[in-house]
XYZ file of C-alpha atoms in Angstrom:
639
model
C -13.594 -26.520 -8.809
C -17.298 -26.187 -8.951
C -17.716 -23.603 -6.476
C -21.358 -24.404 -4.501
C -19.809 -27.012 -3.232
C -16.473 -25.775 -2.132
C -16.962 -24.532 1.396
C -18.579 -27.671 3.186
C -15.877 -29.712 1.120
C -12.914 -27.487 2.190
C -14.222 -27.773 5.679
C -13.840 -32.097 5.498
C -9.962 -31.887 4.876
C -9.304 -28.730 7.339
C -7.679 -31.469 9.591
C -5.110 -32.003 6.597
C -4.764 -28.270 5.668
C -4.394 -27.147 8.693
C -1.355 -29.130 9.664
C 0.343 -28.250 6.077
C -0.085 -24.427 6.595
C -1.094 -23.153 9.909
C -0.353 -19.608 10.488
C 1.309 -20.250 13.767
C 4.278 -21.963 12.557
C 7.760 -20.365 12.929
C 7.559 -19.109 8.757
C 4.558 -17.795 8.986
C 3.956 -14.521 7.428
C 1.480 -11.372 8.421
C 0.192 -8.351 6.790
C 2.474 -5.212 7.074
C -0.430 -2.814 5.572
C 0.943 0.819 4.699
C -0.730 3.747 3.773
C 0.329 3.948 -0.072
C 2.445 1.831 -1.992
C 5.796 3.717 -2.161
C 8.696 3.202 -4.872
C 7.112 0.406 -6.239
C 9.174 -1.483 -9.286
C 7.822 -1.411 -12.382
C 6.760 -4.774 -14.241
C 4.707 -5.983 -16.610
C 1.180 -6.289 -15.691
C -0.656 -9.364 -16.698
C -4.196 -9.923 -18.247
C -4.878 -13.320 -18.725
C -8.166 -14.549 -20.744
C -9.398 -17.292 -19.669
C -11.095 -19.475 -22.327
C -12.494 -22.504 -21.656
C -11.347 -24.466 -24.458
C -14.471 -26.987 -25.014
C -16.952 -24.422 -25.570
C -14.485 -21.333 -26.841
C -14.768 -22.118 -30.817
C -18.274 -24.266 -30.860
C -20.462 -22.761 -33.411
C -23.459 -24.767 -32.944
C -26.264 -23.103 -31.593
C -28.933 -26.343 -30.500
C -28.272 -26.242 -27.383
C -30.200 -29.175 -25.667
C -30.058 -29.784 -22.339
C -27.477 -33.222 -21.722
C -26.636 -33.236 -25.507
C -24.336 -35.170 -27.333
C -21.297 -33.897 -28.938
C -23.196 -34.851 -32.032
C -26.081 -32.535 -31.081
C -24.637 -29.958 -29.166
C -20.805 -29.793 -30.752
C -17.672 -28.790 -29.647
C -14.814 -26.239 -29.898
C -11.700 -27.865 -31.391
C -8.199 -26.495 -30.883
C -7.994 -26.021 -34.217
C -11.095 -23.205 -34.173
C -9.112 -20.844 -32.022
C -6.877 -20.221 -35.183
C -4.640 -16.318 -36.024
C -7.726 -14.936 -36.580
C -9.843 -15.633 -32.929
C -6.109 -15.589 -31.564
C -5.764 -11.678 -33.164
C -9.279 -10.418 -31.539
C -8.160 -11.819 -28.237
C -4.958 -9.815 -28.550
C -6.764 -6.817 -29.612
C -8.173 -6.924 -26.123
C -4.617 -6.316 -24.138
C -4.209 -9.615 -23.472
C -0.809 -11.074 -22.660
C -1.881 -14.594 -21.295
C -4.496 -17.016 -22.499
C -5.461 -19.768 -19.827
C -7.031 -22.787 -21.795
C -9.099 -24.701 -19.646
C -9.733 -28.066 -19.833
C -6.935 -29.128 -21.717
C -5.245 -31.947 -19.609
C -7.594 -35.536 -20.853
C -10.176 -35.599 -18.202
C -12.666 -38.159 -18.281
C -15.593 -38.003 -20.829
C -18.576 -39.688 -21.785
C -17.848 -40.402 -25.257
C -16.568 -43.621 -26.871
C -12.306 -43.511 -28.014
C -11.897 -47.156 -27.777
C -10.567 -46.923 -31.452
C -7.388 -44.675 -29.918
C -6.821 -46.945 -26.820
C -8.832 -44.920 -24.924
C -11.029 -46.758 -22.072
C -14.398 -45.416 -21.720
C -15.501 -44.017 -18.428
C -18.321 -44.457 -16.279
C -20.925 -42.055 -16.277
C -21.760 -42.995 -12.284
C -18.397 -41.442 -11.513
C -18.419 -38.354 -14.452
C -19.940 -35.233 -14.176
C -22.214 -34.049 -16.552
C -21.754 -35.753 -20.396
C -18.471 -34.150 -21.197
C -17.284 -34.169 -17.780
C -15.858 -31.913 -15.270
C -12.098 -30.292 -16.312
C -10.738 -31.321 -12.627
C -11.148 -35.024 -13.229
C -7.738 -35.685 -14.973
C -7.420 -39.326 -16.487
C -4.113 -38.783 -18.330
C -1.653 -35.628 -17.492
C 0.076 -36.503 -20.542
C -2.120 -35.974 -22.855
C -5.287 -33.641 -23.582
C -8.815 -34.023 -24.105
C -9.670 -36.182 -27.364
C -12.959 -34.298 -27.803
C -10.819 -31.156 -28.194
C -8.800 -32.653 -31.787
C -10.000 -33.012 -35.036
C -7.772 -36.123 -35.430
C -8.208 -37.729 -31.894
C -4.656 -39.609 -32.744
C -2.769 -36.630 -33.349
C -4.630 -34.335 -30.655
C -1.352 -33.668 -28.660
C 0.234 -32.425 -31.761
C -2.857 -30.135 -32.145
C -2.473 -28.602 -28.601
C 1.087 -27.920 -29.566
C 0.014 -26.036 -32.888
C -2.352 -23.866 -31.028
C 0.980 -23.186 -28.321
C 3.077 -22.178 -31.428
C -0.118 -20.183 -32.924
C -0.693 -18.062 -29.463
C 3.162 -17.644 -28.998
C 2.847 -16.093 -32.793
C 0.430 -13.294 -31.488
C 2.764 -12.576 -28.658
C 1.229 -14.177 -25.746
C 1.755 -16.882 -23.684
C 0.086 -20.271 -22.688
C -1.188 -21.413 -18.971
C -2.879 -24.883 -18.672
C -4.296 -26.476 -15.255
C -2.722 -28.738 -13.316
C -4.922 -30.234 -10.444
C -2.899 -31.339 -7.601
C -4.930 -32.054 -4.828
C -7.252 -34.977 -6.927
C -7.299 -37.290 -10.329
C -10.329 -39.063 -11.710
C -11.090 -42.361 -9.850
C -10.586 -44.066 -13.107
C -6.778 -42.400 -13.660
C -4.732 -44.235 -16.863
C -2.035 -42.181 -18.603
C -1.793 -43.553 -22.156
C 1.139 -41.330 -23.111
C 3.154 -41.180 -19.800
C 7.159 -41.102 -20.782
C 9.386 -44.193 -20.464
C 9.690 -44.407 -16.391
C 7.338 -42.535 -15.483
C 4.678 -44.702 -13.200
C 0.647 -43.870 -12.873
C -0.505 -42.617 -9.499
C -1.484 -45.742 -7.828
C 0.373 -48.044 -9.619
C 2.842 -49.303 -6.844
C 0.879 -48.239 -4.052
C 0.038 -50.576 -0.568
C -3.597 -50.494 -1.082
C -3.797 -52.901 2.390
C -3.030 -49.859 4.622
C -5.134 -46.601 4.877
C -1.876 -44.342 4.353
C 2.155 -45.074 3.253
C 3.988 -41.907 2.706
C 4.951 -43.096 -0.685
C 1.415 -44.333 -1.535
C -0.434 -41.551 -3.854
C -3.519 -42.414 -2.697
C -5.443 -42.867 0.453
C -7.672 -45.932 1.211
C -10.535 -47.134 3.331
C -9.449 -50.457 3.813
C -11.743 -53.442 3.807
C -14.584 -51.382 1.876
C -15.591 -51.437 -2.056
C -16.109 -48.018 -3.126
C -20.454 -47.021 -3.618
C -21.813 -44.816 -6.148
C -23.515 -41.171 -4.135
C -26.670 -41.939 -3.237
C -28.579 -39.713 -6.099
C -31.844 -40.055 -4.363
C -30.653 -38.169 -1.316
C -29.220 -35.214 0.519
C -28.781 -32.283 -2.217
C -29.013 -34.425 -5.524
C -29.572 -31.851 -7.595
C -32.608 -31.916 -9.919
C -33.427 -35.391 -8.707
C -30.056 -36.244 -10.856
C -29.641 -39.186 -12.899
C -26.530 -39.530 -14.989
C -26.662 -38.539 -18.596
C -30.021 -37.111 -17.248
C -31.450 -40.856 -16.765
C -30.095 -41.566 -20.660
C -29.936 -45.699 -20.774
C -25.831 -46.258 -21.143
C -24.203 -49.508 -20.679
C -21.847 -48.659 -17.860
C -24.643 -46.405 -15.847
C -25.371 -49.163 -13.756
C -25.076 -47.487 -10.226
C -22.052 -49.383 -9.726
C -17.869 -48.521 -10.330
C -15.546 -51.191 -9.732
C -12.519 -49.708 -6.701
C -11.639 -51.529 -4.073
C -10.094 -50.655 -1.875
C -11.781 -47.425 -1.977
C -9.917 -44.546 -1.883
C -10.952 -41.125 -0.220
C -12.697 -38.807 -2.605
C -10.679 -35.557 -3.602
C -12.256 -33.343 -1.413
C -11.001 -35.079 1.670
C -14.417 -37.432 2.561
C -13.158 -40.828 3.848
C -16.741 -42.485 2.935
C -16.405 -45.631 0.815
C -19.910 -44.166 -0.375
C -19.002 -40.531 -0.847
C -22.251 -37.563 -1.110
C -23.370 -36.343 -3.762
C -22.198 -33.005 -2.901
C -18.674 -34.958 -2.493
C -16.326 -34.614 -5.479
C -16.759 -38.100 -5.895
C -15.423 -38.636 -9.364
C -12.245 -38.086 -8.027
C -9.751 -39.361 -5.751
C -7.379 -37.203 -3.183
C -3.574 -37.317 -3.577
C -1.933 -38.509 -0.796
C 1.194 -35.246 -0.413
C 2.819 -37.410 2.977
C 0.098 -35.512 4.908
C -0.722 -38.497 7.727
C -4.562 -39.193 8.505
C -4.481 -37.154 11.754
C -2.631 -34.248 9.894
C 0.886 -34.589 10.504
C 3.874 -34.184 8.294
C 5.639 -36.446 7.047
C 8.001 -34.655 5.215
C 10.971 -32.321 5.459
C 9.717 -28.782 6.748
C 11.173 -25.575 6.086
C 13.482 -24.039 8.000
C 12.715 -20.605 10.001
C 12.849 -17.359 7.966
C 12.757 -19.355 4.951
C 9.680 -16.863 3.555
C 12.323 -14.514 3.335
C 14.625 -16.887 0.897
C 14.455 -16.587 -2.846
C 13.525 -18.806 -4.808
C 17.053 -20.217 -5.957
C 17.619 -20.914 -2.385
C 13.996 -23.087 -1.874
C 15.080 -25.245 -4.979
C 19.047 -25.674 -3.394
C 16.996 -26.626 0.022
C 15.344 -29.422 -1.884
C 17.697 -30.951 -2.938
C 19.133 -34.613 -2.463
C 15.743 -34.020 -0.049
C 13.762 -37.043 0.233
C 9.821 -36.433 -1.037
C 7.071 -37.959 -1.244
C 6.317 -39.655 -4.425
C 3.348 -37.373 -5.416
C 5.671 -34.560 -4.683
C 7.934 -35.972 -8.231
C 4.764 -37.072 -9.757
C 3.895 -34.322 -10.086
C 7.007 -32.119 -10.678
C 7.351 -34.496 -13.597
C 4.105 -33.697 -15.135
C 4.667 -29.856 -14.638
C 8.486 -30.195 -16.228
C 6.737 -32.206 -19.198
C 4.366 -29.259 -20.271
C 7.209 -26.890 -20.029
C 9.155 -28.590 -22.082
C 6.316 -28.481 -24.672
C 5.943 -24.818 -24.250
C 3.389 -23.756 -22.347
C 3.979 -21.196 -20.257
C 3.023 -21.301 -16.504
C -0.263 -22.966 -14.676
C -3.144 -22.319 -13.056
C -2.975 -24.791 -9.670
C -6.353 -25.870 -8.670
C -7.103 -25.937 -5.162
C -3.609 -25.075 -3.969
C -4.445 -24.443 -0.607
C -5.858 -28.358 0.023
C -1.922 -28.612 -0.840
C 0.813 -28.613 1.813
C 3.090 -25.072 1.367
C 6.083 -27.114 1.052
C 4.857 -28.864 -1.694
C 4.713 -25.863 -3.261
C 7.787 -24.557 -2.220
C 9.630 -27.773 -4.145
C 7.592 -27.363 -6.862
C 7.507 -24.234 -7.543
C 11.408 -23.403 -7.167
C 11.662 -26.424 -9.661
C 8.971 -24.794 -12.221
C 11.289 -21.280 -11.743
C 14.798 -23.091 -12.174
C 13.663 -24.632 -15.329
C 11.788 -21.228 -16.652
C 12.231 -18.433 -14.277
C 9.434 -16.751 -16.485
C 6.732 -19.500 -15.396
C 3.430 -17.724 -14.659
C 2.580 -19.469 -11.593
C -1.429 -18.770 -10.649
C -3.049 -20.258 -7.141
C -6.430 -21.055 -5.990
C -6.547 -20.444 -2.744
C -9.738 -19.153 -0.333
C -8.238 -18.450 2.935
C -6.674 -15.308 3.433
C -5.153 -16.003 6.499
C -2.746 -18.502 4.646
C -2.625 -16.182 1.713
C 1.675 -15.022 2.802
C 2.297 -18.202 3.262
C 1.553 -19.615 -0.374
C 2.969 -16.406 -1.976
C 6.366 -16.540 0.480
C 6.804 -19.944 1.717
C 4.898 -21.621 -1.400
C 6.813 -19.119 -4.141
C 3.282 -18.404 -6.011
C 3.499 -15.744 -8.098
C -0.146 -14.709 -8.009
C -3.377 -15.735 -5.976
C -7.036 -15.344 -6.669
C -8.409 -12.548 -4.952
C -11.905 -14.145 -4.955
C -12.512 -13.869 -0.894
C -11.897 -10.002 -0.464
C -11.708 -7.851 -3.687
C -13.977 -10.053 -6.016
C -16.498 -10.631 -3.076
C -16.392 -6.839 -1.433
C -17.257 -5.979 -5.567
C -19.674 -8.021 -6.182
C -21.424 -7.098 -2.831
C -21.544 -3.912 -3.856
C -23.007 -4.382 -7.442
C -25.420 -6.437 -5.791
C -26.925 -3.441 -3.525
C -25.686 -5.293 -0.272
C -22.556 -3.201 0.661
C -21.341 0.188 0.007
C -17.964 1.241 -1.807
C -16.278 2.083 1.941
C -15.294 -1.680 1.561
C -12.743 -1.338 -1.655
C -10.684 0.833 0.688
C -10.315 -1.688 3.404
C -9.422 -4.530 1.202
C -7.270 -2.440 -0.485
C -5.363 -1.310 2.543
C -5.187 -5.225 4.032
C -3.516 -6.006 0.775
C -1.653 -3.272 0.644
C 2.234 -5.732 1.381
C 1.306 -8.084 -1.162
C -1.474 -6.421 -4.194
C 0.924 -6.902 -6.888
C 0.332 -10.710 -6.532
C -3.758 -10.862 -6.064
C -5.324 -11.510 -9.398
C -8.355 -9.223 -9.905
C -11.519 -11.069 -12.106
C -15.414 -10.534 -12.114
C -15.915 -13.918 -13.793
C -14.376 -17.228 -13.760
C -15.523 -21.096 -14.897
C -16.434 -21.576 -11.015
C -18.680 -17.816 -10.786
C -21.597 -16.922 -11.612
C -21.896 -14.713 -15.266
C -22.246 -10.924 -14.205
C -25.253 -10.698 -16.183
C -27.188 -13.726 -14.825
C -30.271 -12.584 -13.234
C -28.207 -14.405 -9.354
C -25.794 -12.323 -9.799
C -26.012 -8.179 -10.849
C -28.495 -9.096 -14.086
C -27.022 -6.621 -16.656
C -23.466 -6.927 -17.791
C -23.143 -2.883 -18.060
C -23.410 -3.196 -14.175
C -20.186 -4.415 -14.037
C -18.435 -1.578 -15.622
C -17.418 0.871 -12.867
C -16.563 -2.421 -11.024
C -14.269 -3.527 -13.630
C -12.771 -0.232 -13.498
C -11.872 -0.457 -10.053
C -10.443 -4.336 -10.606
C -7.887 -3.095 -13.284
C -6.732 0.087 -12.397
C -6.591 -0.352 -8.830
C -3.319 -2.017 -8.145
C -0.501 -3.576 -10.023
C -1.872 -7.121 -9.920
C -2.878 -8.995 -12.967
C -6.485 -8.696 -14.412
C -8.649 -11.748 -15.652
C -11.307 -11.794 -17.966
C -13.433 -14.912 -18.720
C -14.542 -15.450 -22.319
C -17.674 -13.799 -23.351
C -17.731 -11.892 -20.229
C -16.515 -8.574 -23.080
C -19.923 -9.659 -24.758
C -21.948 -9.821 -21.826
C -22.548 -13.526 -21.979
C -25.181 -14.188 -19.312
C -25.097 -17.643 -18.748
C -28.748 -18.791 -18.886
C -28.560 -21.884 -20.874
C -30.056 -25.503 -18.638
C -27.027 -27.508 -20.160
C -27.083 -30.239 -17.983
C -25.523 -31.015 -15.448
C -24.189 -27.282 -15.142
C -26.729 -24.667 -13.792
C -28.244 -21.657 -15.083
C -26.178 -18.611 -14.419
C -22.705 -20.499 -14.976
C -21.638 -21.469 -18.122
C -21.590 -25.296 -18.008
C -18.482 -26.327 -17.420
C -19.475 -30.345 -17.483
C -21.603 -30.482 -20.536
C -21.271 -30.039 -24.433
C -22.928 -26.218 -25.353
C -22.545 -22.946 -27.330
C -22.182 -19.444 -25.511
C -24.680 -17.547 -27.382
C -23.187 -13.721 -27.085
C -20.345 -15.305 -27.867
C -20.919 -16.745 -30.719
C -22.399 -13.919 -32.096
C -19.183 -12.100 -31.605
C -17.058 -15.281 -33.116
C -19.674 -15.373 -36.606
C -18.954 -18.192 -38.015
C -15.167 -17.794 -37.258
C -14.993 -14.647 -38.232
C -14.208 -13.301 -34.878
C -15.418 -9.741 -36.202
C -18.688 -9.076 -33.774
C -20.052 -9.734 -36.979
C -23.813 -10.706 -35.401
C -23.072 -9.090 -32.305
C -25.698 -6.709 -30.694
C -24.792 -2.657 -30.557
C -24.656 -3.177 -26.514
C -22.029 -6.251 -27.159
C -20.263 -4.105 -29.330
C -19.933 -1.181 -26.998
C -19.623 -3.203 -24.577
C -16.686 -5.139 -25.727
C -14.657 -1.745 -26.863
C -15.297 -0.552 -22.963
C -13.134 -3.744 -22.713
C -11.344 -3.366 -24.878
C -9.999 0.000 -23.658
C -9.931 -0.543 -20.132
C -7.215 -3.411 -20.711
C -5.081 -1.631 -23.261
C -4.766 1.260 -20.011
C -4.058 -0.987 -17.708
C -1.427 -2.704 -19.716
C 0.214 -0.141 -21.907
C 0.019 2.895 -19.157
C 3.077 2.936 -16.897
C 1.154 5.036 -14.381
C -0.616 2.108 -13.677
C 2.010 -0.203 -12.126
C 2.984 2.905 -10.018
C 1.990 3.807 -6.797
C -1.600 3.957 -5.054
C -3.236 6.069 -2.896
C -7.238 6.275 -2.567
C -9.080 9.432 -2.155
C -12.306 7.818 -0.926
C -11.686 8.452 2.915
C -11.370 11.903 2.444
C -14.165 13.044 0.001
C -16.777 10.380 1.492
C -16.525 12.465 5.133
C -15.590 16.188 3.523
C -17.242 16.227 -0.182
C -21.117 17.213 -0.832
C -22.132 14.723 -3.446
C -19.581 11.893 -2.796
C -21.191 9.218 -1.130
C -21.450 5.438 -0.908
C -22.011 4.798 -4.097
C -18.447 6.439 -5.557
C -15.068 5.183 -5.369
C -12.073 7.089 -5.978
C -8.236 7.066 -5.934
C -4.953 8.140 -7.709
C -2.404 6.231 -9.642
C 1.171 7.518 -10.471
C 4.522 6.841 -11.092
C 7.337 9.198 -12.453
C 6.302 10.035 -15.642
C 2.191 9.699 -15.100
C -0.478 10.853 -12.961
C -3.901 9.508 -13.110
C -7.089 9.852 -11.524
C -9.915 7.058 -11.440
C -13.408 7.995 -10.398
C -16.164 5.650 -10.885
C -20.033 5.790 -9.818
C -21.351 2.107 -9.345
C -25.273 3.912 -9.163
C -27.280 2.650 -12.350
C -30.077 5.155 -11.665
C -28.336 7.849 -10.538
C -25.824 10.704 -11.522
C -22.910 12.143 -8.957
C -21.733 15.659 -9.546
C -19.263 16.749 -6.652
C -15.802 18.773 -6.554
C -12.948 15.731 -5.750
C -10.877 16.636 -3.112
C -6.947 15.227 -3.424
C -5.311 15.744 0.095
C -2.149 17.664 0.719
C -0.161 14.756 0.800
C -0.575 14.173 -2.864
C -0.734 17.367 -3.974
C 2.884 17.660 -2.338
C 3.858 14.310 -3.691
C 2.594 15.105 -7.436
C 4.506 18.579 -6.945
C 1.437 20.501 -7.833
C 2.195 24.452 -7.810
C -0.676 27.047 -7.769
C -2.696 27.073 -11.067
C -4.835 25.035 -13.428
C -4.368 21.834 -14.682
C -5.809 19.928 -17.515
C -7.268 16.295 -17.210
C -7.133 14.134 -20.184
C -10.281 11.943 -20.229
C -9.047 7.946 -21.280
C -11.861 5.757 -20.966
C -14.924 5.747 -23.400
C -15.754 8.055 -26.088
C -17.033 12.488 -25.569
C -15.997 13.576 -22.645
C -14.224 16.508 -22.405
C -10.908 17.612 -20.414
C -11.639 19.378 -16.814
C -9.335 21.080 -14.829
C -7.736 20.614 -11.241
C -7.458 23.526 -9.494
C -4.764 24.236 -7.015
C -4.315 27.095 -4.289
C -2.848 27.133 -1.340
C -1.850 22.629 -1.508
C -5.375 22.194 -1.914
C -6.583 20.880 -5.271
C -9.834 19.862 -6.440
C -11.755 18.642 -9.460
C -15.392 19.147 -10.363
C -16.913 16.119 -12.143
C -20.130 14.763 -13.203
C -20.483 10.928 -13.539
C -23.670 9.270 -15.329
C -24.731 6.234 -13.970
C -22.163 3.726 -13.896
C -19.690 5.974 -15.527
C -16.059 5.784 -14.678
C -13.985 8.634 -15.400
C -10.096 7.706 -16.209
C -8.190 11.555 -16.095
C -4.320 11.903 -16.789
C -2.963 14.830 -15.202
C -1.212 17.096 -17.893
C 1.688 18.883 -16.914
C-alpha cells in the first residue's frame, strides 16, 4: 500500500489488530537471539524481482503528467516475452513478483468486454492504484493486447517465466477490495463479497463487509486536510462520472479501518475493509488456536481447520488463492497481512501448503513485535524486513546512523533471519537514487552487499533499481521519488536498458551498465554460493573497539558452511577510503580450523582486485585490506 499514508491508517484499525494478534496470548512467540547461527540447513535462497507489470515493458517515453494510456502507454503482458524474461534470469533471479495483475479498477472505458467503468472520485490516479481489486478472477484489461482474451495472456506469460526456470507470485489483498467490487469471471458458485450480506446491521460474522448504517457514503473532502497538490481527480480533467459523488449506501468502512461515511483523503477511500469475524470492539469471533500451536506444522494447522466453521471471507478468499494455483502461479505476496487476524492466516496458509507445499508465501507486515506470530502461528514463509534491516540501512546511507546498527538487527533476528526478506526498493519506497532518499544509486552498493550476503533470507530487487532508476518523473497522482504506481508512465533508465525490446542495455549509460553487472554479480553469489546459506557470525564488534581504521562507517562479518568460507567487508563512506588489518576472533579461527600460516583470499565481487592473505599465529588471524569508497570486498578463504 502507498506507504505515506500507512502509519496514521494502521493506527485507526489497532483496535481490530490488536485483538487478532496480541503478543500476550497463550501462542505467542518471542525472540530466542543467539550469538551465531549454528548448523543451519541448507535451502535454496530466493531472489525475487519485483516488476510492476503496467509500467515493466512500456516503451513510450512522453511522459505527461495524468496521461492517457493513449499518451503515456502501457506495458502489455505480452512485452515481457523470452527475451526480457532471459535478462531477468541473467540477474540470479528465481522469482518474478508481477504487480498489479489481479483487475483493479481503472479509468479507462471496457464497456465493449462487460466491463463497468469506474468512478474516478473513488480511483486513484488515472490507471488506478494495484490494491483496489474489482475482480480476483481476472486481471487488469489494460495489461492485454486482446482485452477478451487477457486471462489467457497472463497464463502465456506463467508458461513463458516457468520456461526460464522461475516461478510466478501475484498479490492478493486481503484486508480491502475496491468500493465498486464486480467479478466478471468468478466460477460457477462462487458469490461476490457483498453479495448476500445484512447491510441493515453494522457487523454479521458472515457479512464481508462492514457498514455505517443509516449513512450514504461521501466523496474525501479534496479541499481539505492533506489533499495533496490541491487534488482534483484526473488532475481536474472534465469526465462524466467525476461528479464528487459515488453511489453506496449503506456505506461501508474504508479499508484502512476509518468508520466515516465521508472517509479523508489520506483514508484509503477507494476501498472497502473485509470484514475477517473481527467484531467492532475487537473481539473474535472465530475459532482460536489452541496453546503451543506455533510449534505445530503446517499439516497439523490445515487438520485443525477442518469441518471448522469460518467466516465467509475466510473461504472467499481461500477460493480465490486455490483458483490462481490452479492456473500456475506460484505463491503470493499478501498485502497488509498484519491488518489480518493470525488465524486467518493460519487456515489459509496450511490450505495454500496442502494444495502446493512449494507455495512462496510473502507477508507485509510492520510490527515486529507480531513478527513470530505471523511466521509461527500464521505459517508465512517470509516477511518484509522493512522496519529493522531496510530502515537501520537506509539510515545509514542517509548519514543519520552509523553501521553499529546492522549488528543489532542482525542479532534480534538472529531465531528467525532465514524468513525476513531483505530489499532497498519496493512499489511503496522511495527509488535509492531520488534526491529524498540517498541521491545516487552507487550509494546503495555496500548496502546491497550487506542485504544479500548477510543472512539466508531471500533478496528483492525492484525493476530498474539494477539501472539506477531514480524516480523523478510528476506522473500524477504518484509523487516524485516513487515510481507512480497509480498512473500510466515509462521508467526512463529502464527503458534505456529494455531498447526497444531488446533487453540488451542497448541505450543504457556506462554507470547503468556497471551498475547493473554489480547486480548482476552480487545475486549470482548469493544464489549459487553454498557458503551463503551457511552460518553467520559478524566481526564488527570486535574490530570497531580493537582495529585502527575500522570505524562507523565499515561493516563486517563471515559466512560459512562446510565446504566455504567467506568474508564480506564493505565501506558505506562515498568520500572516503578505509585501510585497516581485520581482526577474526578466536572463536572463528577455531571454528574455520585455521592452523598457523598464510592463507589466500579469492576476491568475488567486481572486477581487479587482487587476492590478500590471512595471516594466522598463535589463533589469531588477520587481514589487511583497503576499501575505496563504497567498495565491498567479497573474499573466499582458500584452503
Amino acid at each position: 500500500m502507498k506507504r505515506k499514508i500507512l502509519i496514521g491508517s494502521t493506527l485507526l484499525v489497532c483496535s481490530l489488530v490488536a485483538a487478532c494478534t496480541s503478543n500476550k496470548n497463550s501462542n505467542s512467540v518471542s525472540a530466542q537471539p543467539v550469538a551465531a547461527t549454528q548448523g543451519a540447513s541448507v535451502q535454496a535462497k530466493p531472489v525475487v524481482y519485483q516488476i510492476f507489470t503496467r509500467l515493466y515493458g512500456n516503451k513510450n517515453t512522453t511522459n505527461k503528467s495524468w496521461g492517457t494510456i493513449e499518451q503515456n502507454g502501457v506495458g502489455k503482458f505480452n512485452d515481457i516475452d523470452a527475451v526480457a524474461l532471459k535478462s531477468i534470469k541473467e540477474l540470479g533471479v528465481t522469482h518474478v513478483w508481477y504487480t498489479g495483475v489481479p483487475h483493479h479498477a481503472v479509468i479507462r472505458g471496457y464497456t465493449a468486454y462487460g466491463i463497468s467503468n469506474d468512478d474516478p472520485d473513488v480511483v486513484k490516479g488515472r490507471a488506478g492504484s494495484p490494491y483496489a481489486v474489482k475482480d480476483y478472477y481476472n486481471v487488469n484489461p489494460d495489461l492485454a493486447v486482446n482485452p477478451a482474451n487477457r486471462l489467457q495472456e497472463f497464463e502465456a506469460l506463467i508458461a513463458r517465466t516457468h520456461a526460464q526456470g522461475m516461478k510466478v507470485i501475484i498479490d492478493i489483498v486481503p484486508n480491502h477490495v475496491a468500493r465498486a467490487y464486480h467479478s466478471l469471471s468468478k466460477p460457477a458458485g462462487i458469490e461476490d463479497f457483498g453479495a448476500e450480506d445484512n447491510k441493515s446491521v453494522e457487523y454479521a460474522r458472515n457479512n464481508n463487509f462492514y457498514y455505517v448504517v443509516g449513512e450514504h457514503f461521501k466523496v474525501p473532502d479534496f479541499n481539505t486536510g492533506n489533499a495533496q497538490k490541491n487534488y482534483r481527480p484526473l488532475g481536474g480533467e472534465v469526465h462524466p462520472l467525476s461528479d464528487g459523488k459515488f453511489d453506496e449506501k449503506p456505506a461501508k468502512w474504508t479499508g484502512n479501518g476509518s468508520r466515516l461515511a465521508q472517509p479523508k483523503f489520506d483514508d484509503w477511500y477507494e476501498t472497502v475493509k473485509i470484514n475477517y469475524g473481527v467484531r467492532p470492539d475487537g473481539s473474535k469471533d472465530f475459532p482460536e488456536l489452541p496453546a503451543g500451536f506455533a510449534q505445530q506444522s503446517v499439516q497439523k494447522h490445515y487438520e485443525f481447520w477442518q469441518g471448522k466453521s469460518v467466516p465467509d471471507s475466510w473461504i472467499k478468499f481461500r477460493q480465490i488463492a486455490e483458483y490462481w494455483l490452479a492456473k500456475g502461479v506460484d505463491g503470493f505476496r499478501f498485502d497488509m497481512a498484519e491488518m489480518v487476524p493470525v488465524e486467518f492466516w493460519s487456515y489459509l496458509n496450511s490450505s495454500i501448503k496442502h494444495k502446493n507445499p512449494d507455495a512462496f508465501l510473502l507477508a507485509e507486515v510492520y510490527n515486529p513485535a507480531e513478527y513470530r506470530n505471523y511466521l509461527r502461528l500464521g505459517k508465512m514463509d517470509y516477511l518484509y524486513d522493512k522496519v529493522e534491516m531496510y530502515d537501520g540501512l537506509k539510515a545509514i546511507m542517509q548519514g543519520k546512523a552509523e553501521t553499529d546498527v546492522i549488528a543489532t538487527v542482525q542479532a534480534g533476528m538472529n531465531d528467525i533471519e532465514s524468513h525476513m526478506l531483505h530489499f532497498l526498493e519496493n512499489h511503496d519506497e522511495q527509488r535509492i537514487a531520488s534526491p529524498e532518499f540517498a541521491g545516487s544509486a552507487e550509494k546503495a552498493k555496500p548496502a546491497m552487499v550487506v542485504s544479500t550476503l548477510i543472512s539466508r533470507s531471500p533478496t528483492m530487487v525492484y525493476f530498474g533499481q539494477e539501472v539506477g532508476e531514480a524516480g523523478a518523473l510528476d506522473s500524477g497522482f504518484g509523487d516524485p521519488s516513487r515510481t507512480s504506481i497509480f498512473d500510466y508512465a515509462g521508467v526512463p533508465a529502464h527503458q534505456r536498458f529494455m531498447n526497444g525490446g531488446k533487453f540488451d542495455g542497448g541505450q543504457s549509460t556506462p554507470a547503468e551498465k556497471n551498475l547493473r553487472e554489480f547486480y548482476r554479480q552480487l545475486l549470482n553469489l548469493s544464489v549459487r554460493e553454498s557458503g551463503f546459506n551457511g552460518n553467520y557470525q559478524e566481526l564488527h564488534s570486535v574490530n570497531r573497539t580493537q582495529t585502527s581504521g575500522y570505524d562507523g562507517k565499515v561493516f563486517a562479518f563471515a559466512r560459512w558452511d562446510s565446504h566455504q568460507r567467506w568474508l564480506v567487508v564493505s565501506n558505506f563512506s562515498d568520500t572516503e577510503a578505509r585501510e585497516f588489518s581485520l581482526q577474526l576472533p578466536t572463536s572463528l579461527v577455531q571454528q574455520w580450523q585455521l592452523s598457523h600460516g598464510g592463507y589466500s583470499l579469492i576476491p568475488h565481487l567486481g572486477e581487479g582486485n587482487k587476492p590478500v592473505v590471512l595471516d594466522v599465529k598463535n589463533q589469531h588471524a588477520s587481514v589487511r585490506l583497503t576499501l575505496a569508497p563504497l567498495e565491498s570486498q567479497v573474499l573466499l578463504l582458500k584452503y
